[in-house]
Coordinates of C-alpha atoms in Angstrom, one line a residue:
Chain E
M1032 CA -5.8 -13.7 -27.1
T1033 CA -2.7 -13.0 -29.1
N1034 CA -3.4 -9.5 -30.4
T1035 CA 0.0 -9.1 -32.6
V1036 CA 0.8 -12.2 -33.9
P1037 CA 4.8 -11.6 -34.7
P1038 CA 6.0 -12.9 -38.2
M1039 CA 8.5 -15.6 -36.5
N1040 CA 5.6 -17.1 -34.0
T1041 CA 5.5 -20.6 -35.0
V1042 CA 2.5 -21.3 -32.3
P1043 CA -0.6 -22.4 -33.1
P1044 CA -2.9 -19.6 -32.0
T1045 CA -3.9 -19.9 -28.4
N1046 CA -7.2 -18.6 -28.1
T1047 CA -8.6 -22.0 -29.5
V1048 CA -9.8 -23.5 -25.8
P1049 CA -7.7 -26.5 -25.4
P1050 CA -9.2 -29.8 -26.0
T1051 CA -9.9 -30.9 -22.3
T1052 CA -12.8 -32.9 -22.1
P1053 CA -14.2 -31.8 -18.8
R1054 CA -13.9 -28.1 -19.2
P1055 CA -12.2 -26.4 -16.4
A1056 CA -13.5 -23.9 -13.8
L1057 CA -11.9 -20.7 -14.5
A1058 CA -10.7 -19.1 -11.6
I1059 CA -10.1 -15.6 -13.8
T1060 CA -11.4 -14.8 -16.6
A1061 CA -11.3 -11.2 -18.0
T1062 CA -12.2 -9.5 -21.7
G1063 CA -11.6 -6.6 -23.2
L1064 CA -9.8 -5.1 -20.1
R1065 CA -8.6 -1.9 -20.5
K1066 CA -7.3 1.1 -18.0
S1067 CA -5.7 4.7 -18.7
Y1068 CA -3.8 7.1 -16.9
G1069 CA -4.4 10.9 -18.2
G1070 CA -5.1 9.6 -21.4
K1071 CA -2.7 7.4 -21.7
P1072 CA -3.6 3.9 -22.6
V1073 CA -2.2 1.6 -19.6
L1074 CA -4.0 -1.6 -20.5
D1075 CA -4.9 -1.9 -23.8
G1076 CA -7.8 -4.9 -24.4
I1077 CA -6.6 -7.7 -21.7
D1078 CA -8.4 -11.3 -21.8
L1079 CA -7.3 -14.1 -19.6
R1080 CA -8.5 -17.8 -19.0
V1081 CA -6.9 -19.0 -16.1
P1082 CA -8.3 -22.3 -14.9
A1083 CA -8.3 -23.0 -11.7
G1084 CA -6.0 -24.7 -9.4
T1085 CA -3.1 -23.6 -12.0
V1086 CA -0.2 -20.6 -12.2
F1087 CA -0.7 -18.1 -14.6
A1088 CA 2.2 -15.9 -15.2
M1089 CA 2.1 -12.4 -16.7
L1090 CA 5.5 -11.8 -17.9
G1091 CA 6.4 -8.3 -19.2
P1092 CA 9.0 -5.0 -18.9
N1093 CA 8.3 -2.1 -16.2
G1094 CA 5.8 -0.3 -17.4
A1095 CA 4.1 -3.0 -19.3
G1096 CA 0.3 -3.2 -17.5
K1097 CA 1.5 -6.1 -15.0
T1098 CA 0.7 -4.1 -11.6
T1099 CA -2.4 -2.2 -13.5
T1100 CA -3.5 -5.6 -14.4
V1101 CA -3.3 -7.1 -11.0
R1102 CA -4.7 -3.8 -9.4
I1103 CA -8.2 -4.2 -11.1
L1104 CA -8.2 -7.6 -10.4
S1105 CA -7.8 -7.7 -6.9
T1106 CA -10.6 -4.7 -6.4
L1107 CA -8.0 -1.8 -6.0
I1108 CA -8.7 -0.1 -9.0
A1109 CA -11.8 -0.3 -11.4
A1110 CA -11.1 -0.5 -15.0
D1111 CA -12.4 2.1 -17.4
G1112 CA -13.5 -1.1 -20.1
G1113 CA -14.1 -4.6 -19.8
R1114 CA -15.5 -7.2 -17.4
A1115 CA -13.5 -9.8 -15.5
S1116 CA -14.6 -12.3 -13.2
V1117 CA -12.2 -13.9 -10.3
A1118 CA -13.3 -16.9 -8.2
G1119 CA -16.9 -16.9 -10.0
H1120 CA -18.0 -13.1 -9.0
D1121 CA -17.9 -10.4 -11.1
L1122 CA -15.5 -7.6 -10.1
A1123 CA -18.1 -4.8 -10.8
A1124 CA -20.8 -6.3 -9.4
E1125 CA -19.6 -8.3 -5.9
P1126 CA -16.6 -6.5 -5.3
G1127 CA -16.9 -7.8 -1.6
A1128 CA -17.2 -11.6 -2.9
V1129 CA -14.1 -11.4 -4.6
R1130 CA -12.1 -9.7 -1.9
A1131 CA -13.3 -12.8 0.1
A1132 CA -11.5 -15.3 -1.8
I1133 CA -8.8 -13.7 -3.0
G1134 CA -5.4 -13.1 -1.1
V1135 CA -2.9 -10.1 -2.9
T1136 CA 1.0 -9.9 -2.1
G1137 CA 1.9 -6.8 -4.1
Q1138 CA 5.3 -5.5 -5.0
F1139 CA 5.8 -3.1 -2.0
S1140 CA 5.9 -4.5 1.3
A1141 CA 2.0 -4.9 2.9
V1142 CA 3.2 -5.3 6.8
D1143 CA 2.4 -3.0 9.3
N1144 CA 5.7 -2.0 10.2
L1145 CA 5.0 -1.3 13.7
L1146 CA 3.6 -4.5 14.7
S1147 CA 5.8 -7.6 15.3
A1148 CA 5.3 -10.6 12.9
R1149 CA 2.9 -12.2 15.1
E1150 CA 0.6 -9.2 15.6
N1151 CA 0.5 -8.6 12.1
L1152 CA -1.0 -12.4 11.3
I1153 CA -3.4 -12.4 14.1
L1154 CA -4.3 -8.7 12.4
M1155 CA -5.1 -10.2 9.7
A1156 CA -7.1 -13.4 11.7
D1157 CA -9.2 -11.2 13.2
L1158 CA -10.2 -9.1 10.2
Y1159 CA -11.0 -12.4 8.5
H1160 CA -13.2 -13.3 12.0
L1161 CA -11.4 -16.7 12.0
G1162 CA -12.5 -16.2 16.0
R1163 CA -10.0 -15.7 18.6
R1164 CA -8.6 -19.2 19.3
P1165 CA -8.6 -20.6 15.8
G1166 CA -7.0 -17.2 14.6
R1167 CA -4.1 -17.2 16.8
R1168 CA -3.8 -20.9 16.0
R1169 CA -3.6 -20.3 12.4
A1170 CA -0.8 -17.7 13.0
A1171 CA 1.5 -19.8 15.1
E1172 CA 1.0 -22.3 11.9
L1173 CA 2.4 -19.8 9.4
L1174 CA 4.9 -18.2 11.5
D1175 CA 6.1 -21.9 11.5
R1176 CA 5.4 -22.6 7.8
F1177 CA 7.5 -19.5 7.0
G1178 CA 10.2 -19.9 9.4
L1179 CA 9.4 -16.6 11.3
G1180 CA 9.1 -18.6 14.7
D1181 CA 12.3 -17.1 16.2
V1182 CA 11.5 -13.3 15.0
A1183 CA 8.2 -13.7 15.5
G1184 CA 8.1 -11.5 18.6
Q1185 CA 10.8 -8.8 16.7
P1186 CA 9.6 -5.2 15.4
I1187 CA 9.4 -5.7 11.4
S1188 CA 11.9 -2.8 10.7
T1189 CA 14.6 -5.3 11.8
Y1190 CA 13.5 -7.9 8.9
S1191 CA 15.8 -8.4 6.0
G1192 CA 13.7 -8.1 2.8
G1193 CA 13.2 -11.9 2.3
L1194 CA 12.1 -12.2 5.6
R1195 CA 9.7 -9.1 5.2
R1196 CA 8.5 -10.8 2.3
R1197 CA 7.6 -14.2 3.4
L1198 CA 5.8 -12.4 6.2
D1199 CA 3.9 -10.4 3.5
L1200 CA 2.9 -14.0 1.9
A1201 CA 2.1 -15.3 5.2
M1202 CA 0.0 -12.6 6.0
T1203 CA -1.8 -13.5 2.1
L1204 CA -2.4 -16.9 3.6
V1205 CA -4.5 -16.0 6.6
G1206 CA -7.9 -15.8 5.0
S1207 CA -6.8 -19.2 2.9
P1208 CA -7.8 -17.3 -0.4
R1209 CA -8.4 -19.4 -3.4
V1210 CA -6.6 -17.3 -5.4
I1211 CA -3.4 -15.6 -4.8
F1212 CA -2.0 -12.7 -6.8
L1213 CA 1.6 -12.2 -6.6
D1214 CA 2.7 -9.2 -8.2
E1215 CA 6.7 -9.3 -8.9
P1216 CA 7.0 -11.7 -5.7
T1217 CA 10.7 -12.5 -5.9
T1218 CA 11.6 -9.3 -7.4
G1219 CA 14.9 -7.7 -5.1
L1220 CA 15.5 -11.3 -3.2
D1221 CA 18.7 -13.2 -3.3
P1222 CA 18.7 -17.0 -5.2
R1223 CA 17.6 -18.8 -2.3
S1224 CA 14.8 -16.6 -0.7
R1225 CA 13.9 -16.7 -4.2
R1226 CA 13.8 -20.8 -4.2
G1227 CA 11.9 -20.7 -1.0
L1228 CA 9.2 -18.7 -2.4
W1229 CA 8.9 -20.8 -5.3
T1230 CA 8.6 -24.2 -3.1
I1231 CA 5.8 -22.3 -1.2
V1232 CA 4.1 -21.6 -4.5
R1233 CA 4.1 -25.2 -5.7
E1234 CA 2.6 -26.2 -2.3
L1235 CA 0.0 -23.8 -2.6
V1236 CA -0.7 -24.8 -6.1
A1237 CA -0.9 -28.6 -5.0
G1238 CA -3.2 -27.8 -2.5
G1239 CA -5.6 -26.2 -5.7
V1240 CA -5.1 -22.5 -5.2
T1241 CA -4.6 -20.6 -8.1
I1242 CA -1.8 -18.3 -8.6
F1243 CA -1.6 -15.1 -11.1
L1244 CA 2.0 -14.5 -10.7
T1245 CA 3.8 -11.0 -12.3
T1246 CA 7.4 -11.2 -13.1
Q1247 CA 9.9 -10.1 -15.1
Y1248 CA 12.1 -13.0 -15.2
L1249 CA 11.9 -15.9 -17.7
E1250 CA 13.2 -18.1 -15.6
E1251 CA 10.3 -17.8 -12.5
A1252 CA 7.4 -18.0 -15.1
D1253 CA 9.5 -21.4 -16.4
Q1254 CA 9.9 -23.1 -13.2
L1255 CA 6.2 -21.8 -11.9
A1256 CA 3.8 -21.0 -14.3
D1257 CA 1.4 -23.8 -16.7
R1258 CA 0.6 -20.9 -19.0
I1259 CA 2.7 -17.6 -19.7
G1260 CA 1.4 -14.4 -21.2
V1261 CA 3.5 -12.0 -22.2
L1262 CA 2.4 -8.1 -22.0
D1263 CA 3.9 -5.4 -23.6
H1264 CA 2.7 -2.0 -23.7
G1265 CA -0.5 -2.7 -22.2
R1266 CA -1.4 -5.6 -25.0
M1267 CA -1.3 -9.3 -24.6
V1268 CA 1.6 -9.9 -27.7
A1269 CA 1.5 -13.9 -26.9
E1270 CA 0.6 -16.4 -24.4
G1271 CA 1.6 -20.3 -24.4
S1272 CA 3.1 -22.5 -22.2
A1273 CA 7.1 -21.9 -21.4
A1274 CA 7.8 -24.3 -23.9
E1275 CA 5.7 -23.1 -26.4
L1276 CA 7.1 -19.1 -26.3
K1277 CA 10.5 -20.5 -26.4
R1278 CA 9.4 -21.7 -29.6
L1279 CA 9.0 -18.1 -30.6
V1280 CA 12.3 -16.8 -30.3
P1281 CA 15.9 -18.2 -31.9
G1282 CA 17.2 -20.5 -30.1
G1283 CA 20.8 -19.3 -28.1
H1284 CA 24.0 -19.0 -29.1
I1285 CA 27.8 -20.6 -28.4
T1286 CA 30.5 -18.4 -28.3
V1287 CA 33.7 -19.5 -28.9
H1288 CA 37.0 -17.0 -27.8
V1289 CA 40.1 -17.7 -29.4
A1290 CA 44.1 -16.3 -28.8
D1291 CA 44.6 -14.7 -32.4
P1292 CA 43.0 -13.9 -35.5
S1293 CA 44.8 -16.5 -37.4
A1294 CA 42.8 -18.7 -34.9
L1295 CA 39.2 -17.2 -35.4
A1296 CA 39.5 -17.2 -39.3
A1297 CA 40.2 -21.2 -38.8
A1298 CA 37.5 -21.9 -36.1
A1299 CA 34.8 -19.7 -37.9
A1300 CA 35.6 -21.6 -41.3
A1301 CA 35.6 -24.9 -39.5
L1302 CA 32.0 -24.4 -37.8
G1303 CA 30.6 -22.3 -40.0
A1304 CA 30.2 -19.0 -37.7
T1305 CA 27.1 -17.0 -38.4
T1306 CA 28.5 -14.3 -36.3
V1307 CA 32.4 -13.4 -36.5
D1308 CA 33.9 -10.6 -34.4
E1309 CA 37.2 -9.8 -35.1
D1310 CA 37.8 -7.5 -32.1
A1311 CA 36.6 -9.8 -29.4
L1312 CA 38.2 -12.4 -31.4
T1313 CA 35.0 -14.2 -30.8
A1314 CA 33.0 -16.9 -33.6
Q1315 CA 29.2 -17.3 -32.9
V1316 CA 27.2 -20.1 -33.9
P1317 CA 23.9 -21.2 -32.9
G1318 CA 23.1 -23.1 -29.9
D1319 CA 20.4 -25.7 -30.9
Q1320 CA 20.5 -28.4 -33.5
R1321 CA 18.3 -26.6 -35.9
G1322 CA 21.1 -23.9 -36.4
I1323 CA 24.1 -26.0 -37.4
A1324 CA 23.9 -27.2 -40.6
G1325 CA 24.7 -30.5 -41.1
D1326 CA 25.0 -31.6 -37.9
S1327 CA 24.7 -35.7 -37.4
T1328 CA 22.7 -35.4 -33.9
S1329 CA 19.4 -34.1 -35.2
G1330 CA 17.5 -37.5 -34.6
N1331 CA 18.6 -36.4 -30.7
S1332 CA 15.2 -36.7 -28.8
T1333 CA 14.7 -34.1 -26.4
S1334 CA 11.9 -34.0 -24.2
G1335 CA 10.1 -31.8 -21.5
N1336 CA 10.0 -28.0 -21.1
S1337 CA 13.7 -27.0 -19.7
A1338 CA 16.1 -25.0 -21.5
S1339 CA 16.1 -21.3 -19.9
G1340 CA 17.7 -19.7 -17.3
G1341 CA 21.3 -20.7 -17.5
R1342 CA 20.2 -24.7 -17.8
T1343 CA 21.3 -26.3 -21.0
S1344 CA 19.0 -28.5 -23.0
G1345 CA 19.9 -31.7 -24.9
N1346 CA 19.9 -29.8 -27.6
T1347 CA 22.5 -27.1 -26.5
A1348 CA 24.5 -30.3 -25.4
S1349 CA 24.8 -32.0 -28.2
A1350 CA 25.8 -28.4 -30.2
V1351 CA 28.4 -27.9 -27.8
R1352 CA 29.5 -31.0 -28.3
S1353 CA 29.2 -31.1 -32.1
V1354 CA 31.6 -27.3 -31.8
L1355 CA 34.5 -28.8 -29.4
D1356 CA 34.5 -31.8 -32.3
R1357 CA 34.9 -29.8 -35.3
L1358 CA 37.3 -27.6 -33.5
D1359 CA 39.5 -30.2 -32.1
A1360 CA 39.4 -32.0 -35.5
A1361 CA 40.5 -28.5 -37.0
G1362 CA 42.9 -28.3 -34.3
I1363 CA 42.4 -25.3 -33.0
A1364 CA 43.1 -24.1 -29.7
I1365 CA 40.2 -21.8 -28.1
A1366 CA 41.2 -20.3 -25.3
D1367 CA 36.8 -20.0 -23.7
L1368 CA 33.8 -21.2 -24.6
S1369 CA 30.1 -19.6 -23.9
V1370 CA 26.6 -20.6 -24.0
H1371 CA 24.0 -18.3 -24.2
T1372 CA 20.7 -19.1 -23.8
P1373 CA 16.7 -17.7 -24.8
D1374 CA 16.2 -15.3 -22.0
L1375 CA 13.1 -12.7 -21.6
D1376 CA 14.8 -9.9 -23.6
D1377 CA 15.4 -12.8 -26.4
V1378 CA 11.6 -13.2 -26.1
F1379 CA 10.6 -10.0 -25.9
L1380 CA 12.8 -8.7 -28.7
A1381 CA 11.4 -11.3 -30.8
L1382 CA 7.5 -10.7 -29.7
T1383 CA 7.3 -7.2 -29.8
G1384 CA 10.0 -6.3 -32.6
E1385 CA 11.7 -2.7 -32.9
R1386 CA 9.9 -1.0 -30.4
Chain V
M141 CA -19.9 -6.6 5.4
P142 CA -22.0 -4.3 7.6
N143 CA -22.5 -6.8 9.6
H144 CA -18.8 -6.5 11.1
V145 CA -18.4 -3.0 10.5
V146 CA -17.9 -3.1 14.7
T147 CA -15.6 -5.5 15.0
D148 CA -13.4 -4.7 12.4
T149 CA -13.1 -1.1 13.8
L150 CA -12.5 -2.2 17.2
T151 CA -9.7 -5.1 15.4
L152 CA -8.1 -1.9 13.8
L153 CA -8.5 0.3 16.9
R154 CA -6.4 -2.4 18.6
R155 CA -3.8 -1.5 15.5
N156 CA -4.3 2.3 15.9
L157 CA -3.5 2.2 19.5
R158 CA -0.4 0.5 19.3
H159 CA 1.1 2.7 17.1
T160 CA 0.2 6.0 18.8
V161 CA 1.9 3.8 22.1
R162 CA 4.6 2.9 20.2
Y163 CA 5.6 6.1 17.9
P164 CA 4.0 8.4 20.6
S165 CA 6.0 11.4 18.9
M166 CA 2.9 13.1 17.4
T167 CA 0.9 12.5 20.3
I168 CA 3.2 14.4 22.5
G169 CA 3.6 17.3 19.8
A170 CA -0.5 17.4 20.0
V171 CA 0.3 17.9 24.4
F172 CA 3.3 20.4 24.0
G173 CA 2.1 22.7 21.4
P174 CA -0.8 24.4 23.9
V175 CA 0.8 23.7 27.2
I176 CA 4.0 25.6 25.7
M177 CA 1.5 28.4 23.9
L178 CA -0.2 28.6 27.6
L179 CA 3.3 29.3 29.2
L180 CA 3.8 31.7 26.6
F181 CA 1.1 33.7 27.0
V182 CA 0.4 33.7 30.8
G183 CA 4.2 33.6 32.2
V184 CA 5.6 35.9 29.3
L185 CA 2.8 37.6 27.9
G186 CA 0.3 37.3 30.5
K187 CA 1.1 40.5 32.2
T188 CA 0.7 43.0 28.9
L189 CA -2.0 41.1 27.7
G190 CA -3.9 41.0 30.7
A191 CA -3.5 44.8 31.3
G192 CA -4.4 45.9 28.0
L193 CA -7.4 43.9 28.2
A194 CA -8.7 44.8 31.8
G195 CA -8.2 48.6 30.3
T196 CA -11.3 48.1 27.6
G197 CA -13.3 46.2 30.8
L198 CA -13.6 43.0 28.8
A199 CA -11.6 41.2 30.0
G200 CA -12.0 38.8 33.5
G201 CA -13.6 35.6 34.1
G202 CA -17.3 36.9 33.8
G203 CA -19.6 37.1 36.4
H204 CA -17.9 37.2 39.4
G205 CA -16.4 41.0 39.5
S206 CA -12.3 40.5 38.6
T207 CA -12.6 43.1 35.4
G208 CA -11.1 45.0 38.0
L209 CA -7.4 46.9 36.6
T210 CA -5.3 45.4 39.1
S211 CA -6.6 42.0 39.5
A212 CA -6.7 41.7 35.4
A213 CA -3.2 42.9 35.2
H214 CA -2.1 39.9 37.5
P215 CA -1.6 37.0 35.2
A216 CA -4.1 34.5 36.9
G217 CA -6.6 37.6 35.7
Y218 CA -5.4 36.8 31.8
I219 CA -5.1 33.0 32.4
A220 CA -9.0 32.8 33.2
Y221 CA -9.6 34.5 29.6
I222 CA -7.3 32.8 27.7
A223 CA -7.6 29.1 29.3
P224 CA -11.1 28.3 27.3
G225 CA -9.1 29.5 24.1
I226 CA -6.2 27.1 25.0
I227 CA -8.0 23.9 25.7
I228 CA -9.8 24.4 22.7
T229 CA -6.5 25.1 21.0
A230 CA -5.5 21.8 22.3
V231 CA -8.6 19.9 20.3
A232 CA -7.8 21.3 17.4
S233 CA -4.5 20.4 17.4
G234 CA -4.5 17.3 18.6
S235 CA -7.5 16.2 15.9
M236 CA -5.3 17.6 13.4
A237 CA -2.8 15.3 14.0
T238 CA -5.0 12.7 12.6
A239 CA -3.9 14.4 9.2
V240 CA -1.0 13.1 9.0
A241 CA -1.2 9.5 10.9
V242 CA -4.1 9.0 7.9
C243 CA -1.7 10.2 5.1
V244 CA 1.2 8.2 6.8
D245 CA -0.9 4.9 7.1
M246 CA -1.8 5.5 3.5
T247 CA 1.4 5.3 2.1
E248 CA 2.2 2.0 4.1
G249 CA 1.3 -1.0 1.9
V250 CA -0.8 -2.8 4.4
V251 CA -3.7 -0.4 3.9
D252 CA -3.8 -1.5 0.3
R253 CA -3.8 -5.0 1.7
F254 CA -6.9 -4.0 3.5
R255 CA -8.4 -2.7 0.7
T256 CA -8.3 -6.1 -1.1
M257 CA -10.0 -8.0 2.1
P258 CA -13.6 -8.0 2.9
V259 CA -12.9 -5.2 5.8
S260 CA -15.6 -2.5 6.1
R261 CA -14.1 0.5 4.3
V262 CA -15.9 2.8 7.5
A263 CA -14.0 1.1 10.3
I264 CA -10.4 1.3 8.6
L265 CA -11.7 5.5 9.2
A266 CA -13.5 5.1 12.3
A267 CA -10.3 3.2 13.9
H268 CA -8.4 6.3 13.2
V269 CA -11.0 8.7 14.4
I270 CA -11.6 6.8 17.7
N271 CA -8.2 6.6 18.3
S272 CA -7.3 10.5 17.6
M273 CA -10.5 11.0 20.0
L274 CA -8.7 9.1 22.6
T275 CA -5.2 11.0 22.4
T276 CA -6.9 13.8 22.1
I277 CA -9.0 13.5 25.3
V278 CA -6.0 12.5 26.9
A279 CA -3.9 15.8 25.7
T280 CA -6.9 18.1 26.3
A281 CA -7.3 16.7 30.0
G282 CA -3.6 17.4 30.6
V283 CA -3.9 21.0 29.1
A284 CA -6.9 21.8 31.7
G285 CA -4.8 20.2 34.3
V286 CA -2.0 22.2 33.5
S287 CA -4.2 25.7 33.0
V288 CA -5.3 24.9 36.7
A289 CA -1.9 24.3 37.9
L290 CA -1.2 27.8 36.5
G291 CA -3.8 29.9 38.3
F292 CA -7.2 28.7 36.4
R293 CA -9.8 28.6 38.5
P294 CA -13.1 27.9 37.2
H295 CA -16.5 28.5 38.7
A296 CA -18.8 25.6 37.5
T297 CA -21.3 23.0 38.8
T298 CA -20.4 19.4 37.5
A299 CA -23.4 19.7 35.2
R300 CA -21.6 22.7 33.4
W301 CA -18.2 21.1 33.5
L302 CA -20.3 18.0 31.9
A303 CA -21.4 19.7 29.3
A304 CA -18.3 21.7 28.5
A305 CA -16.6 18.1 28.1
G306 CA -19.4 16.8 25.7
L307 CA -18.9 20.1 23.7
L308 CA -15.1 19.3 23.8
V309 CA -16.0 15.6 22.4
L310 CA -17.9 17.0 19.9
L311 CA -16.1 19.3 18.5
G312 CA -12.9 17.3 18.6
L313 CA -14.9 14.5 16.5
A314 CA -15.6 17.0 14.0
L315 CA -12.6 18.6 13.4
T316 CA -11.5 14.7 13.3
W317 CA -13.2 13.7 10.4
L318 CA -12.2 16.8 8.7
A319 CA -8.6 15.8 9.3
V320 CA -9.2 12.5 8.4
A321 CA -10.3 13.8 4.8
M322 CA -7.1 16.5 4.7
G323 CA -5.2 13.2 5.5
L324 CA -6.1 11.5 2.9
V325 CA -6.4 13.9 0.1
S326 CA -2.6 14.9 1.0
A327 CA -0.4 13.8 -1.2
T328 CA 2.9 13.4 1.7
P329 CA 2.9 13.3 5.0
E330 CA 4.7 16.7 4.8
A331 CA 1.7 18.5 3.1
A332 CA -0.9 16.4 5.4
S333 CA 0.9 18.6 8.7
N334 CA 0.9 22.2 7.0
S335 CA -2.9 22.2 5.7
P336 CA -4.1 21.9 9.3
M337 CA -2.1 24.3 11.0
L338 CA -4.5 27.0 9.4
I339 CA -7.0 25.1 11.6
V340 CA -5.0 24.7 14.7
F341 CA -4.4 28.4 14.4
L342 CA -7.9 29.9 13.5
P343 CA -9.1 30.3 17.4
F344 CA -6.0 33.0 17.1
I345 CA -8.2 34.7 14.9
G346 CA -11.4 34.6 17.2
S347 CA -11.9 35.0 20.5
A348 CA -9.3 32.5 22.3
F349 CA -6.9 35.6 22.8
A350 CA -8.6 39.2 22.9
P351 CA -12.2 39.5 22.5
A352 CA -12.9 40.0 18.7
A353 CA -14.5 43.4 19.6
L354 CA -11.2 44.6 19.9
M355 CA -10.2 43.5 16.4
P356 CA -9.4 45.6 13.5
A357 CA -12.5 45.6 11.0
G358 CA -12.7 42.8 8.5
V359 CA -10.3 40.5 10.7
R360 CA -13.5 41.4 13.8
Q361 CA -16.4 40.0 11.3
F362 CA -14.3 37.0 10.4
A363 CA -13.6 36.5 14.3
E364 CA -17.1 36.9 15.2
Y365 CA -18.5 34.1 12.5
Q366 CA -15.6 32.2 12.3
P367 CA -17.0 28.2 14.3
F368 CA -14.5 28.5 16.9
T369 CA -15.6 31.8 18.4
P370 CA -19.0 30.4 19.4
A371 CA -17.4 27.7 20.7
I372 CA -14.4 29.2 22.8
E373 CA -17.4 31.3 23.6
T374 CA -19.5 28.8 25.2
I375 CA -17.0 27.3 27.0
R376 CA -15.9 29.9 28.7
G377 CA -19.6 30.6 29.7
L378 CA -19.8 27.3 30.9
L379 CA -16.3 27.2 33.2
A380 CA -17.2 30.8 34.0
G381 CA -20.5 30.0 35.4
T382 CA -22.0 32.7 32.9
P383 CA -24.7 32.5 30.6
T384 CA -23.8 30.7 27.3
G385 CA -26.8 31.8 25.2
H386 CA -27.5 31.2 22.2
T387 CA -24.0 30.7 21.3
A388 CA -24.1 27.2 22.3
L389 CA -26.2 26.8 19.9
I390 CA -24.3 27.8 16.8
A391 CA -21.0 25.7 18.4
L392 CA -23.2 22.8 18.2
G393 CA -24.5 23.6 14.7
W394 CA -21.0 24.4 13.5
C395 CA -19.7 20.4 15.2
A396 CA -22.6 19.3 13.4
V397 CA -22.1 20.6 9.8
I398 CA -17.6 20.6 10.1
G399 CA -18.4 16.7 11.4
A400 CA -20.8 15.5 8.6
G401 CA -18.6 17.3 5.7
G402 CA -15.7 15.5 6.9
Y403 CA -17.5 12.3 7.5
A404 CA -18.8 12.8 3.8
W405 CA -15.9 14.0 2.4
S406 CA -13.1 11.0 3.8
L407 CA -15.7 8.0 2.9
A408 CA -15.8 10.1 -0.8
A409 CA -11.7 10.4 -0.9
F410 CA -11.3 6.9 0.7
R411 CA -13.1 5.4 -2.4
K412 CA -11.1 6.9 -4.7
P413 CA -7.6 4.8 -5.1
R414 CA -4.3 6.4 -4.9
A415 CA -1.6 7.1 -7.3
H416 CA 1.4 5.2 -6.5

C-alpha cells in the first residue's frame, strides 16, 4: 500500500495485515485504482482496505485526488483501471447495490435550494421508498437530531454554511447507509460546527457505520480516524494510525524570543539551540525529548496518540519545562515562547520530499 | 430498480413542480414571448402583412372564402393565418425552456446526490419532461386564448380540436426530450438558453408567418422541408376545417424522429459524468 517509502519512514510496512484473529469484514476494498483526465493521471494506483465499522481518513492537499477517489467509490465516475468493492458489492458489476448501501456528503452542498429542509428530507425518504408515514417520521427525527427543527420550513437560501452542511449530512443519513463518504465535510466550517460534525461522526461509528473521510486537516483525521492514508499526486505515500504517521515527521519545536542580541547568544548557548535567527531574535530547539541532548526526562512515559493540532503531549510539556529551567538557571529573561507541533505541512514535507 | 421508475418519477415530479411554482420566471417567459409576438404581428404589422398576403391570394382561413382583399387586409384576416404558427411557437419555446431548467439542475449538487442513490436515471429526466409538458400545455392554452381574444375564430369540430391538441402534445414531448439533451450537454445555463433559440425561431423560416411559396429560392426549399412546416400546416388545416392530407403523417413522423433522438441523446448525455 505504501508506494513510496520515504527515507525517514520508521513505521513498519503498512501492507501487512494486522494480526487480529477474526479477520474483520471489509467495507471498502480497492486495488490499483487509476483515473486520468486528459492524459494526466489523477489517481495512480490506489489500494484500500477499510474494515467495517471504522473511520478511514484520506489526507492530502488540493488536487491530490481525494475527491476523485470519493467520486469513483460512490459510483459517480468509473475508474480507468483497478477494481473496488463497497459494502461487499463490486463497483463495476453492481453499482445499484452499492448505491443502496452508501451515503455521500460531497464537498459541494447537495441540497435542493428551492425546497425547505423538511421537504429535502422527505424527498430523500420518498426516493428511498421508506413509505409515507415512516418517511415523515424519519425526516422529523433527523431534523430534531441535527438541530434543524426551528428552521425546518424556511427556504435553504436563508441558511448559514454550517446549517446547510448539517442538512446535507442529515439527507445522507435518511436511507440509513452502512458506508458513508464524507468529502472534506468540515472545510469552511467554524470551529463549533466542526466539532458538532465530529460528534455526529463518532455517533455514527458507534452505531457500526463505516466512514470514509477526506480532509486537509491533520487534526480532523487525528480526532476521528482509525487509519489515515496520505495521498499525494494520486499516490498513497503513507498509511497508518495517527500515532504512526506522526512518528514519520520530526517533532515540533520550541521557539524562544528574547529582547536583545546578547541575550540571544546566551540563550542559544544555554539551550544548545539548533536554529538561531539573529534578525528575529529567536532561538529554536526541538519540541520533544528526543531532540534535547542530555535531557533527564527521557524516562517520562508518554501514552496515547495525541500530540497534534495545538495540543501538547507529555513530551512537549517536559521539553518546555526543561527549556525554561535552563534559561532560568542561566539567568536569561525571555520575551516570549512558542511551541510548534507537527501539522499536515510537516507530515507532507516529510513524506513527499522536495517536490 | 426498474420497478421504482414510476414512483421515483412522481416523487421527482413533485420536486420539479415545486421549483416551477417557486421560481416561475422561466414559465412566465415561455408564455409572454409568443403573446408579445402575437401582439406584434397582429396589432403592429398585421395590416401590412395581411394586405401583402391577401394580394397573393394565399392567405386566409382556408376554405371559408376569406381571401378577399378587404377582409384579409383587416388584422382579423391575418390572425387566422398566423395564430397556428404562434401556437406552435408557444409549444417550441415552452419545450425549449426545459434546456435551461435541466442545465441549472445539473449544476446543483443535489443531482449528484441522486446519482449516488438507487434512483432510476430515467426518472430524473422524465420528471423534468413531465413538468415541462404540464407548463407548456398551460402556456400554449394561454397563447391560444389570447389569439381568440384578438379575433382568431377557428372553424373546427371537437374531434379536430382534439387532434390538434394531440399533435401539439406530441410535438411538445419530442421537443422537450431534445431540449433535455441540449440542457445536459450545455456547459452553462447561458449556453443552454442560447442553442434552443435556433429551434424557437425555426417556425419563422417555415410557414408560420408567411407561406413558404412566397420565400426566395433556397429559403423556400428549406421552409418546405423543415420539421415545423408540416406541423404548422396540419394545425392550420385542423383548426380551419380544411383537409390536412399527408402533412399530418409527415408531422407525426418528425415528432417520432425528434422524440426518439432526443430521448436517446438525453440518456447517453446523462450517463456521462459532468466535469466539475
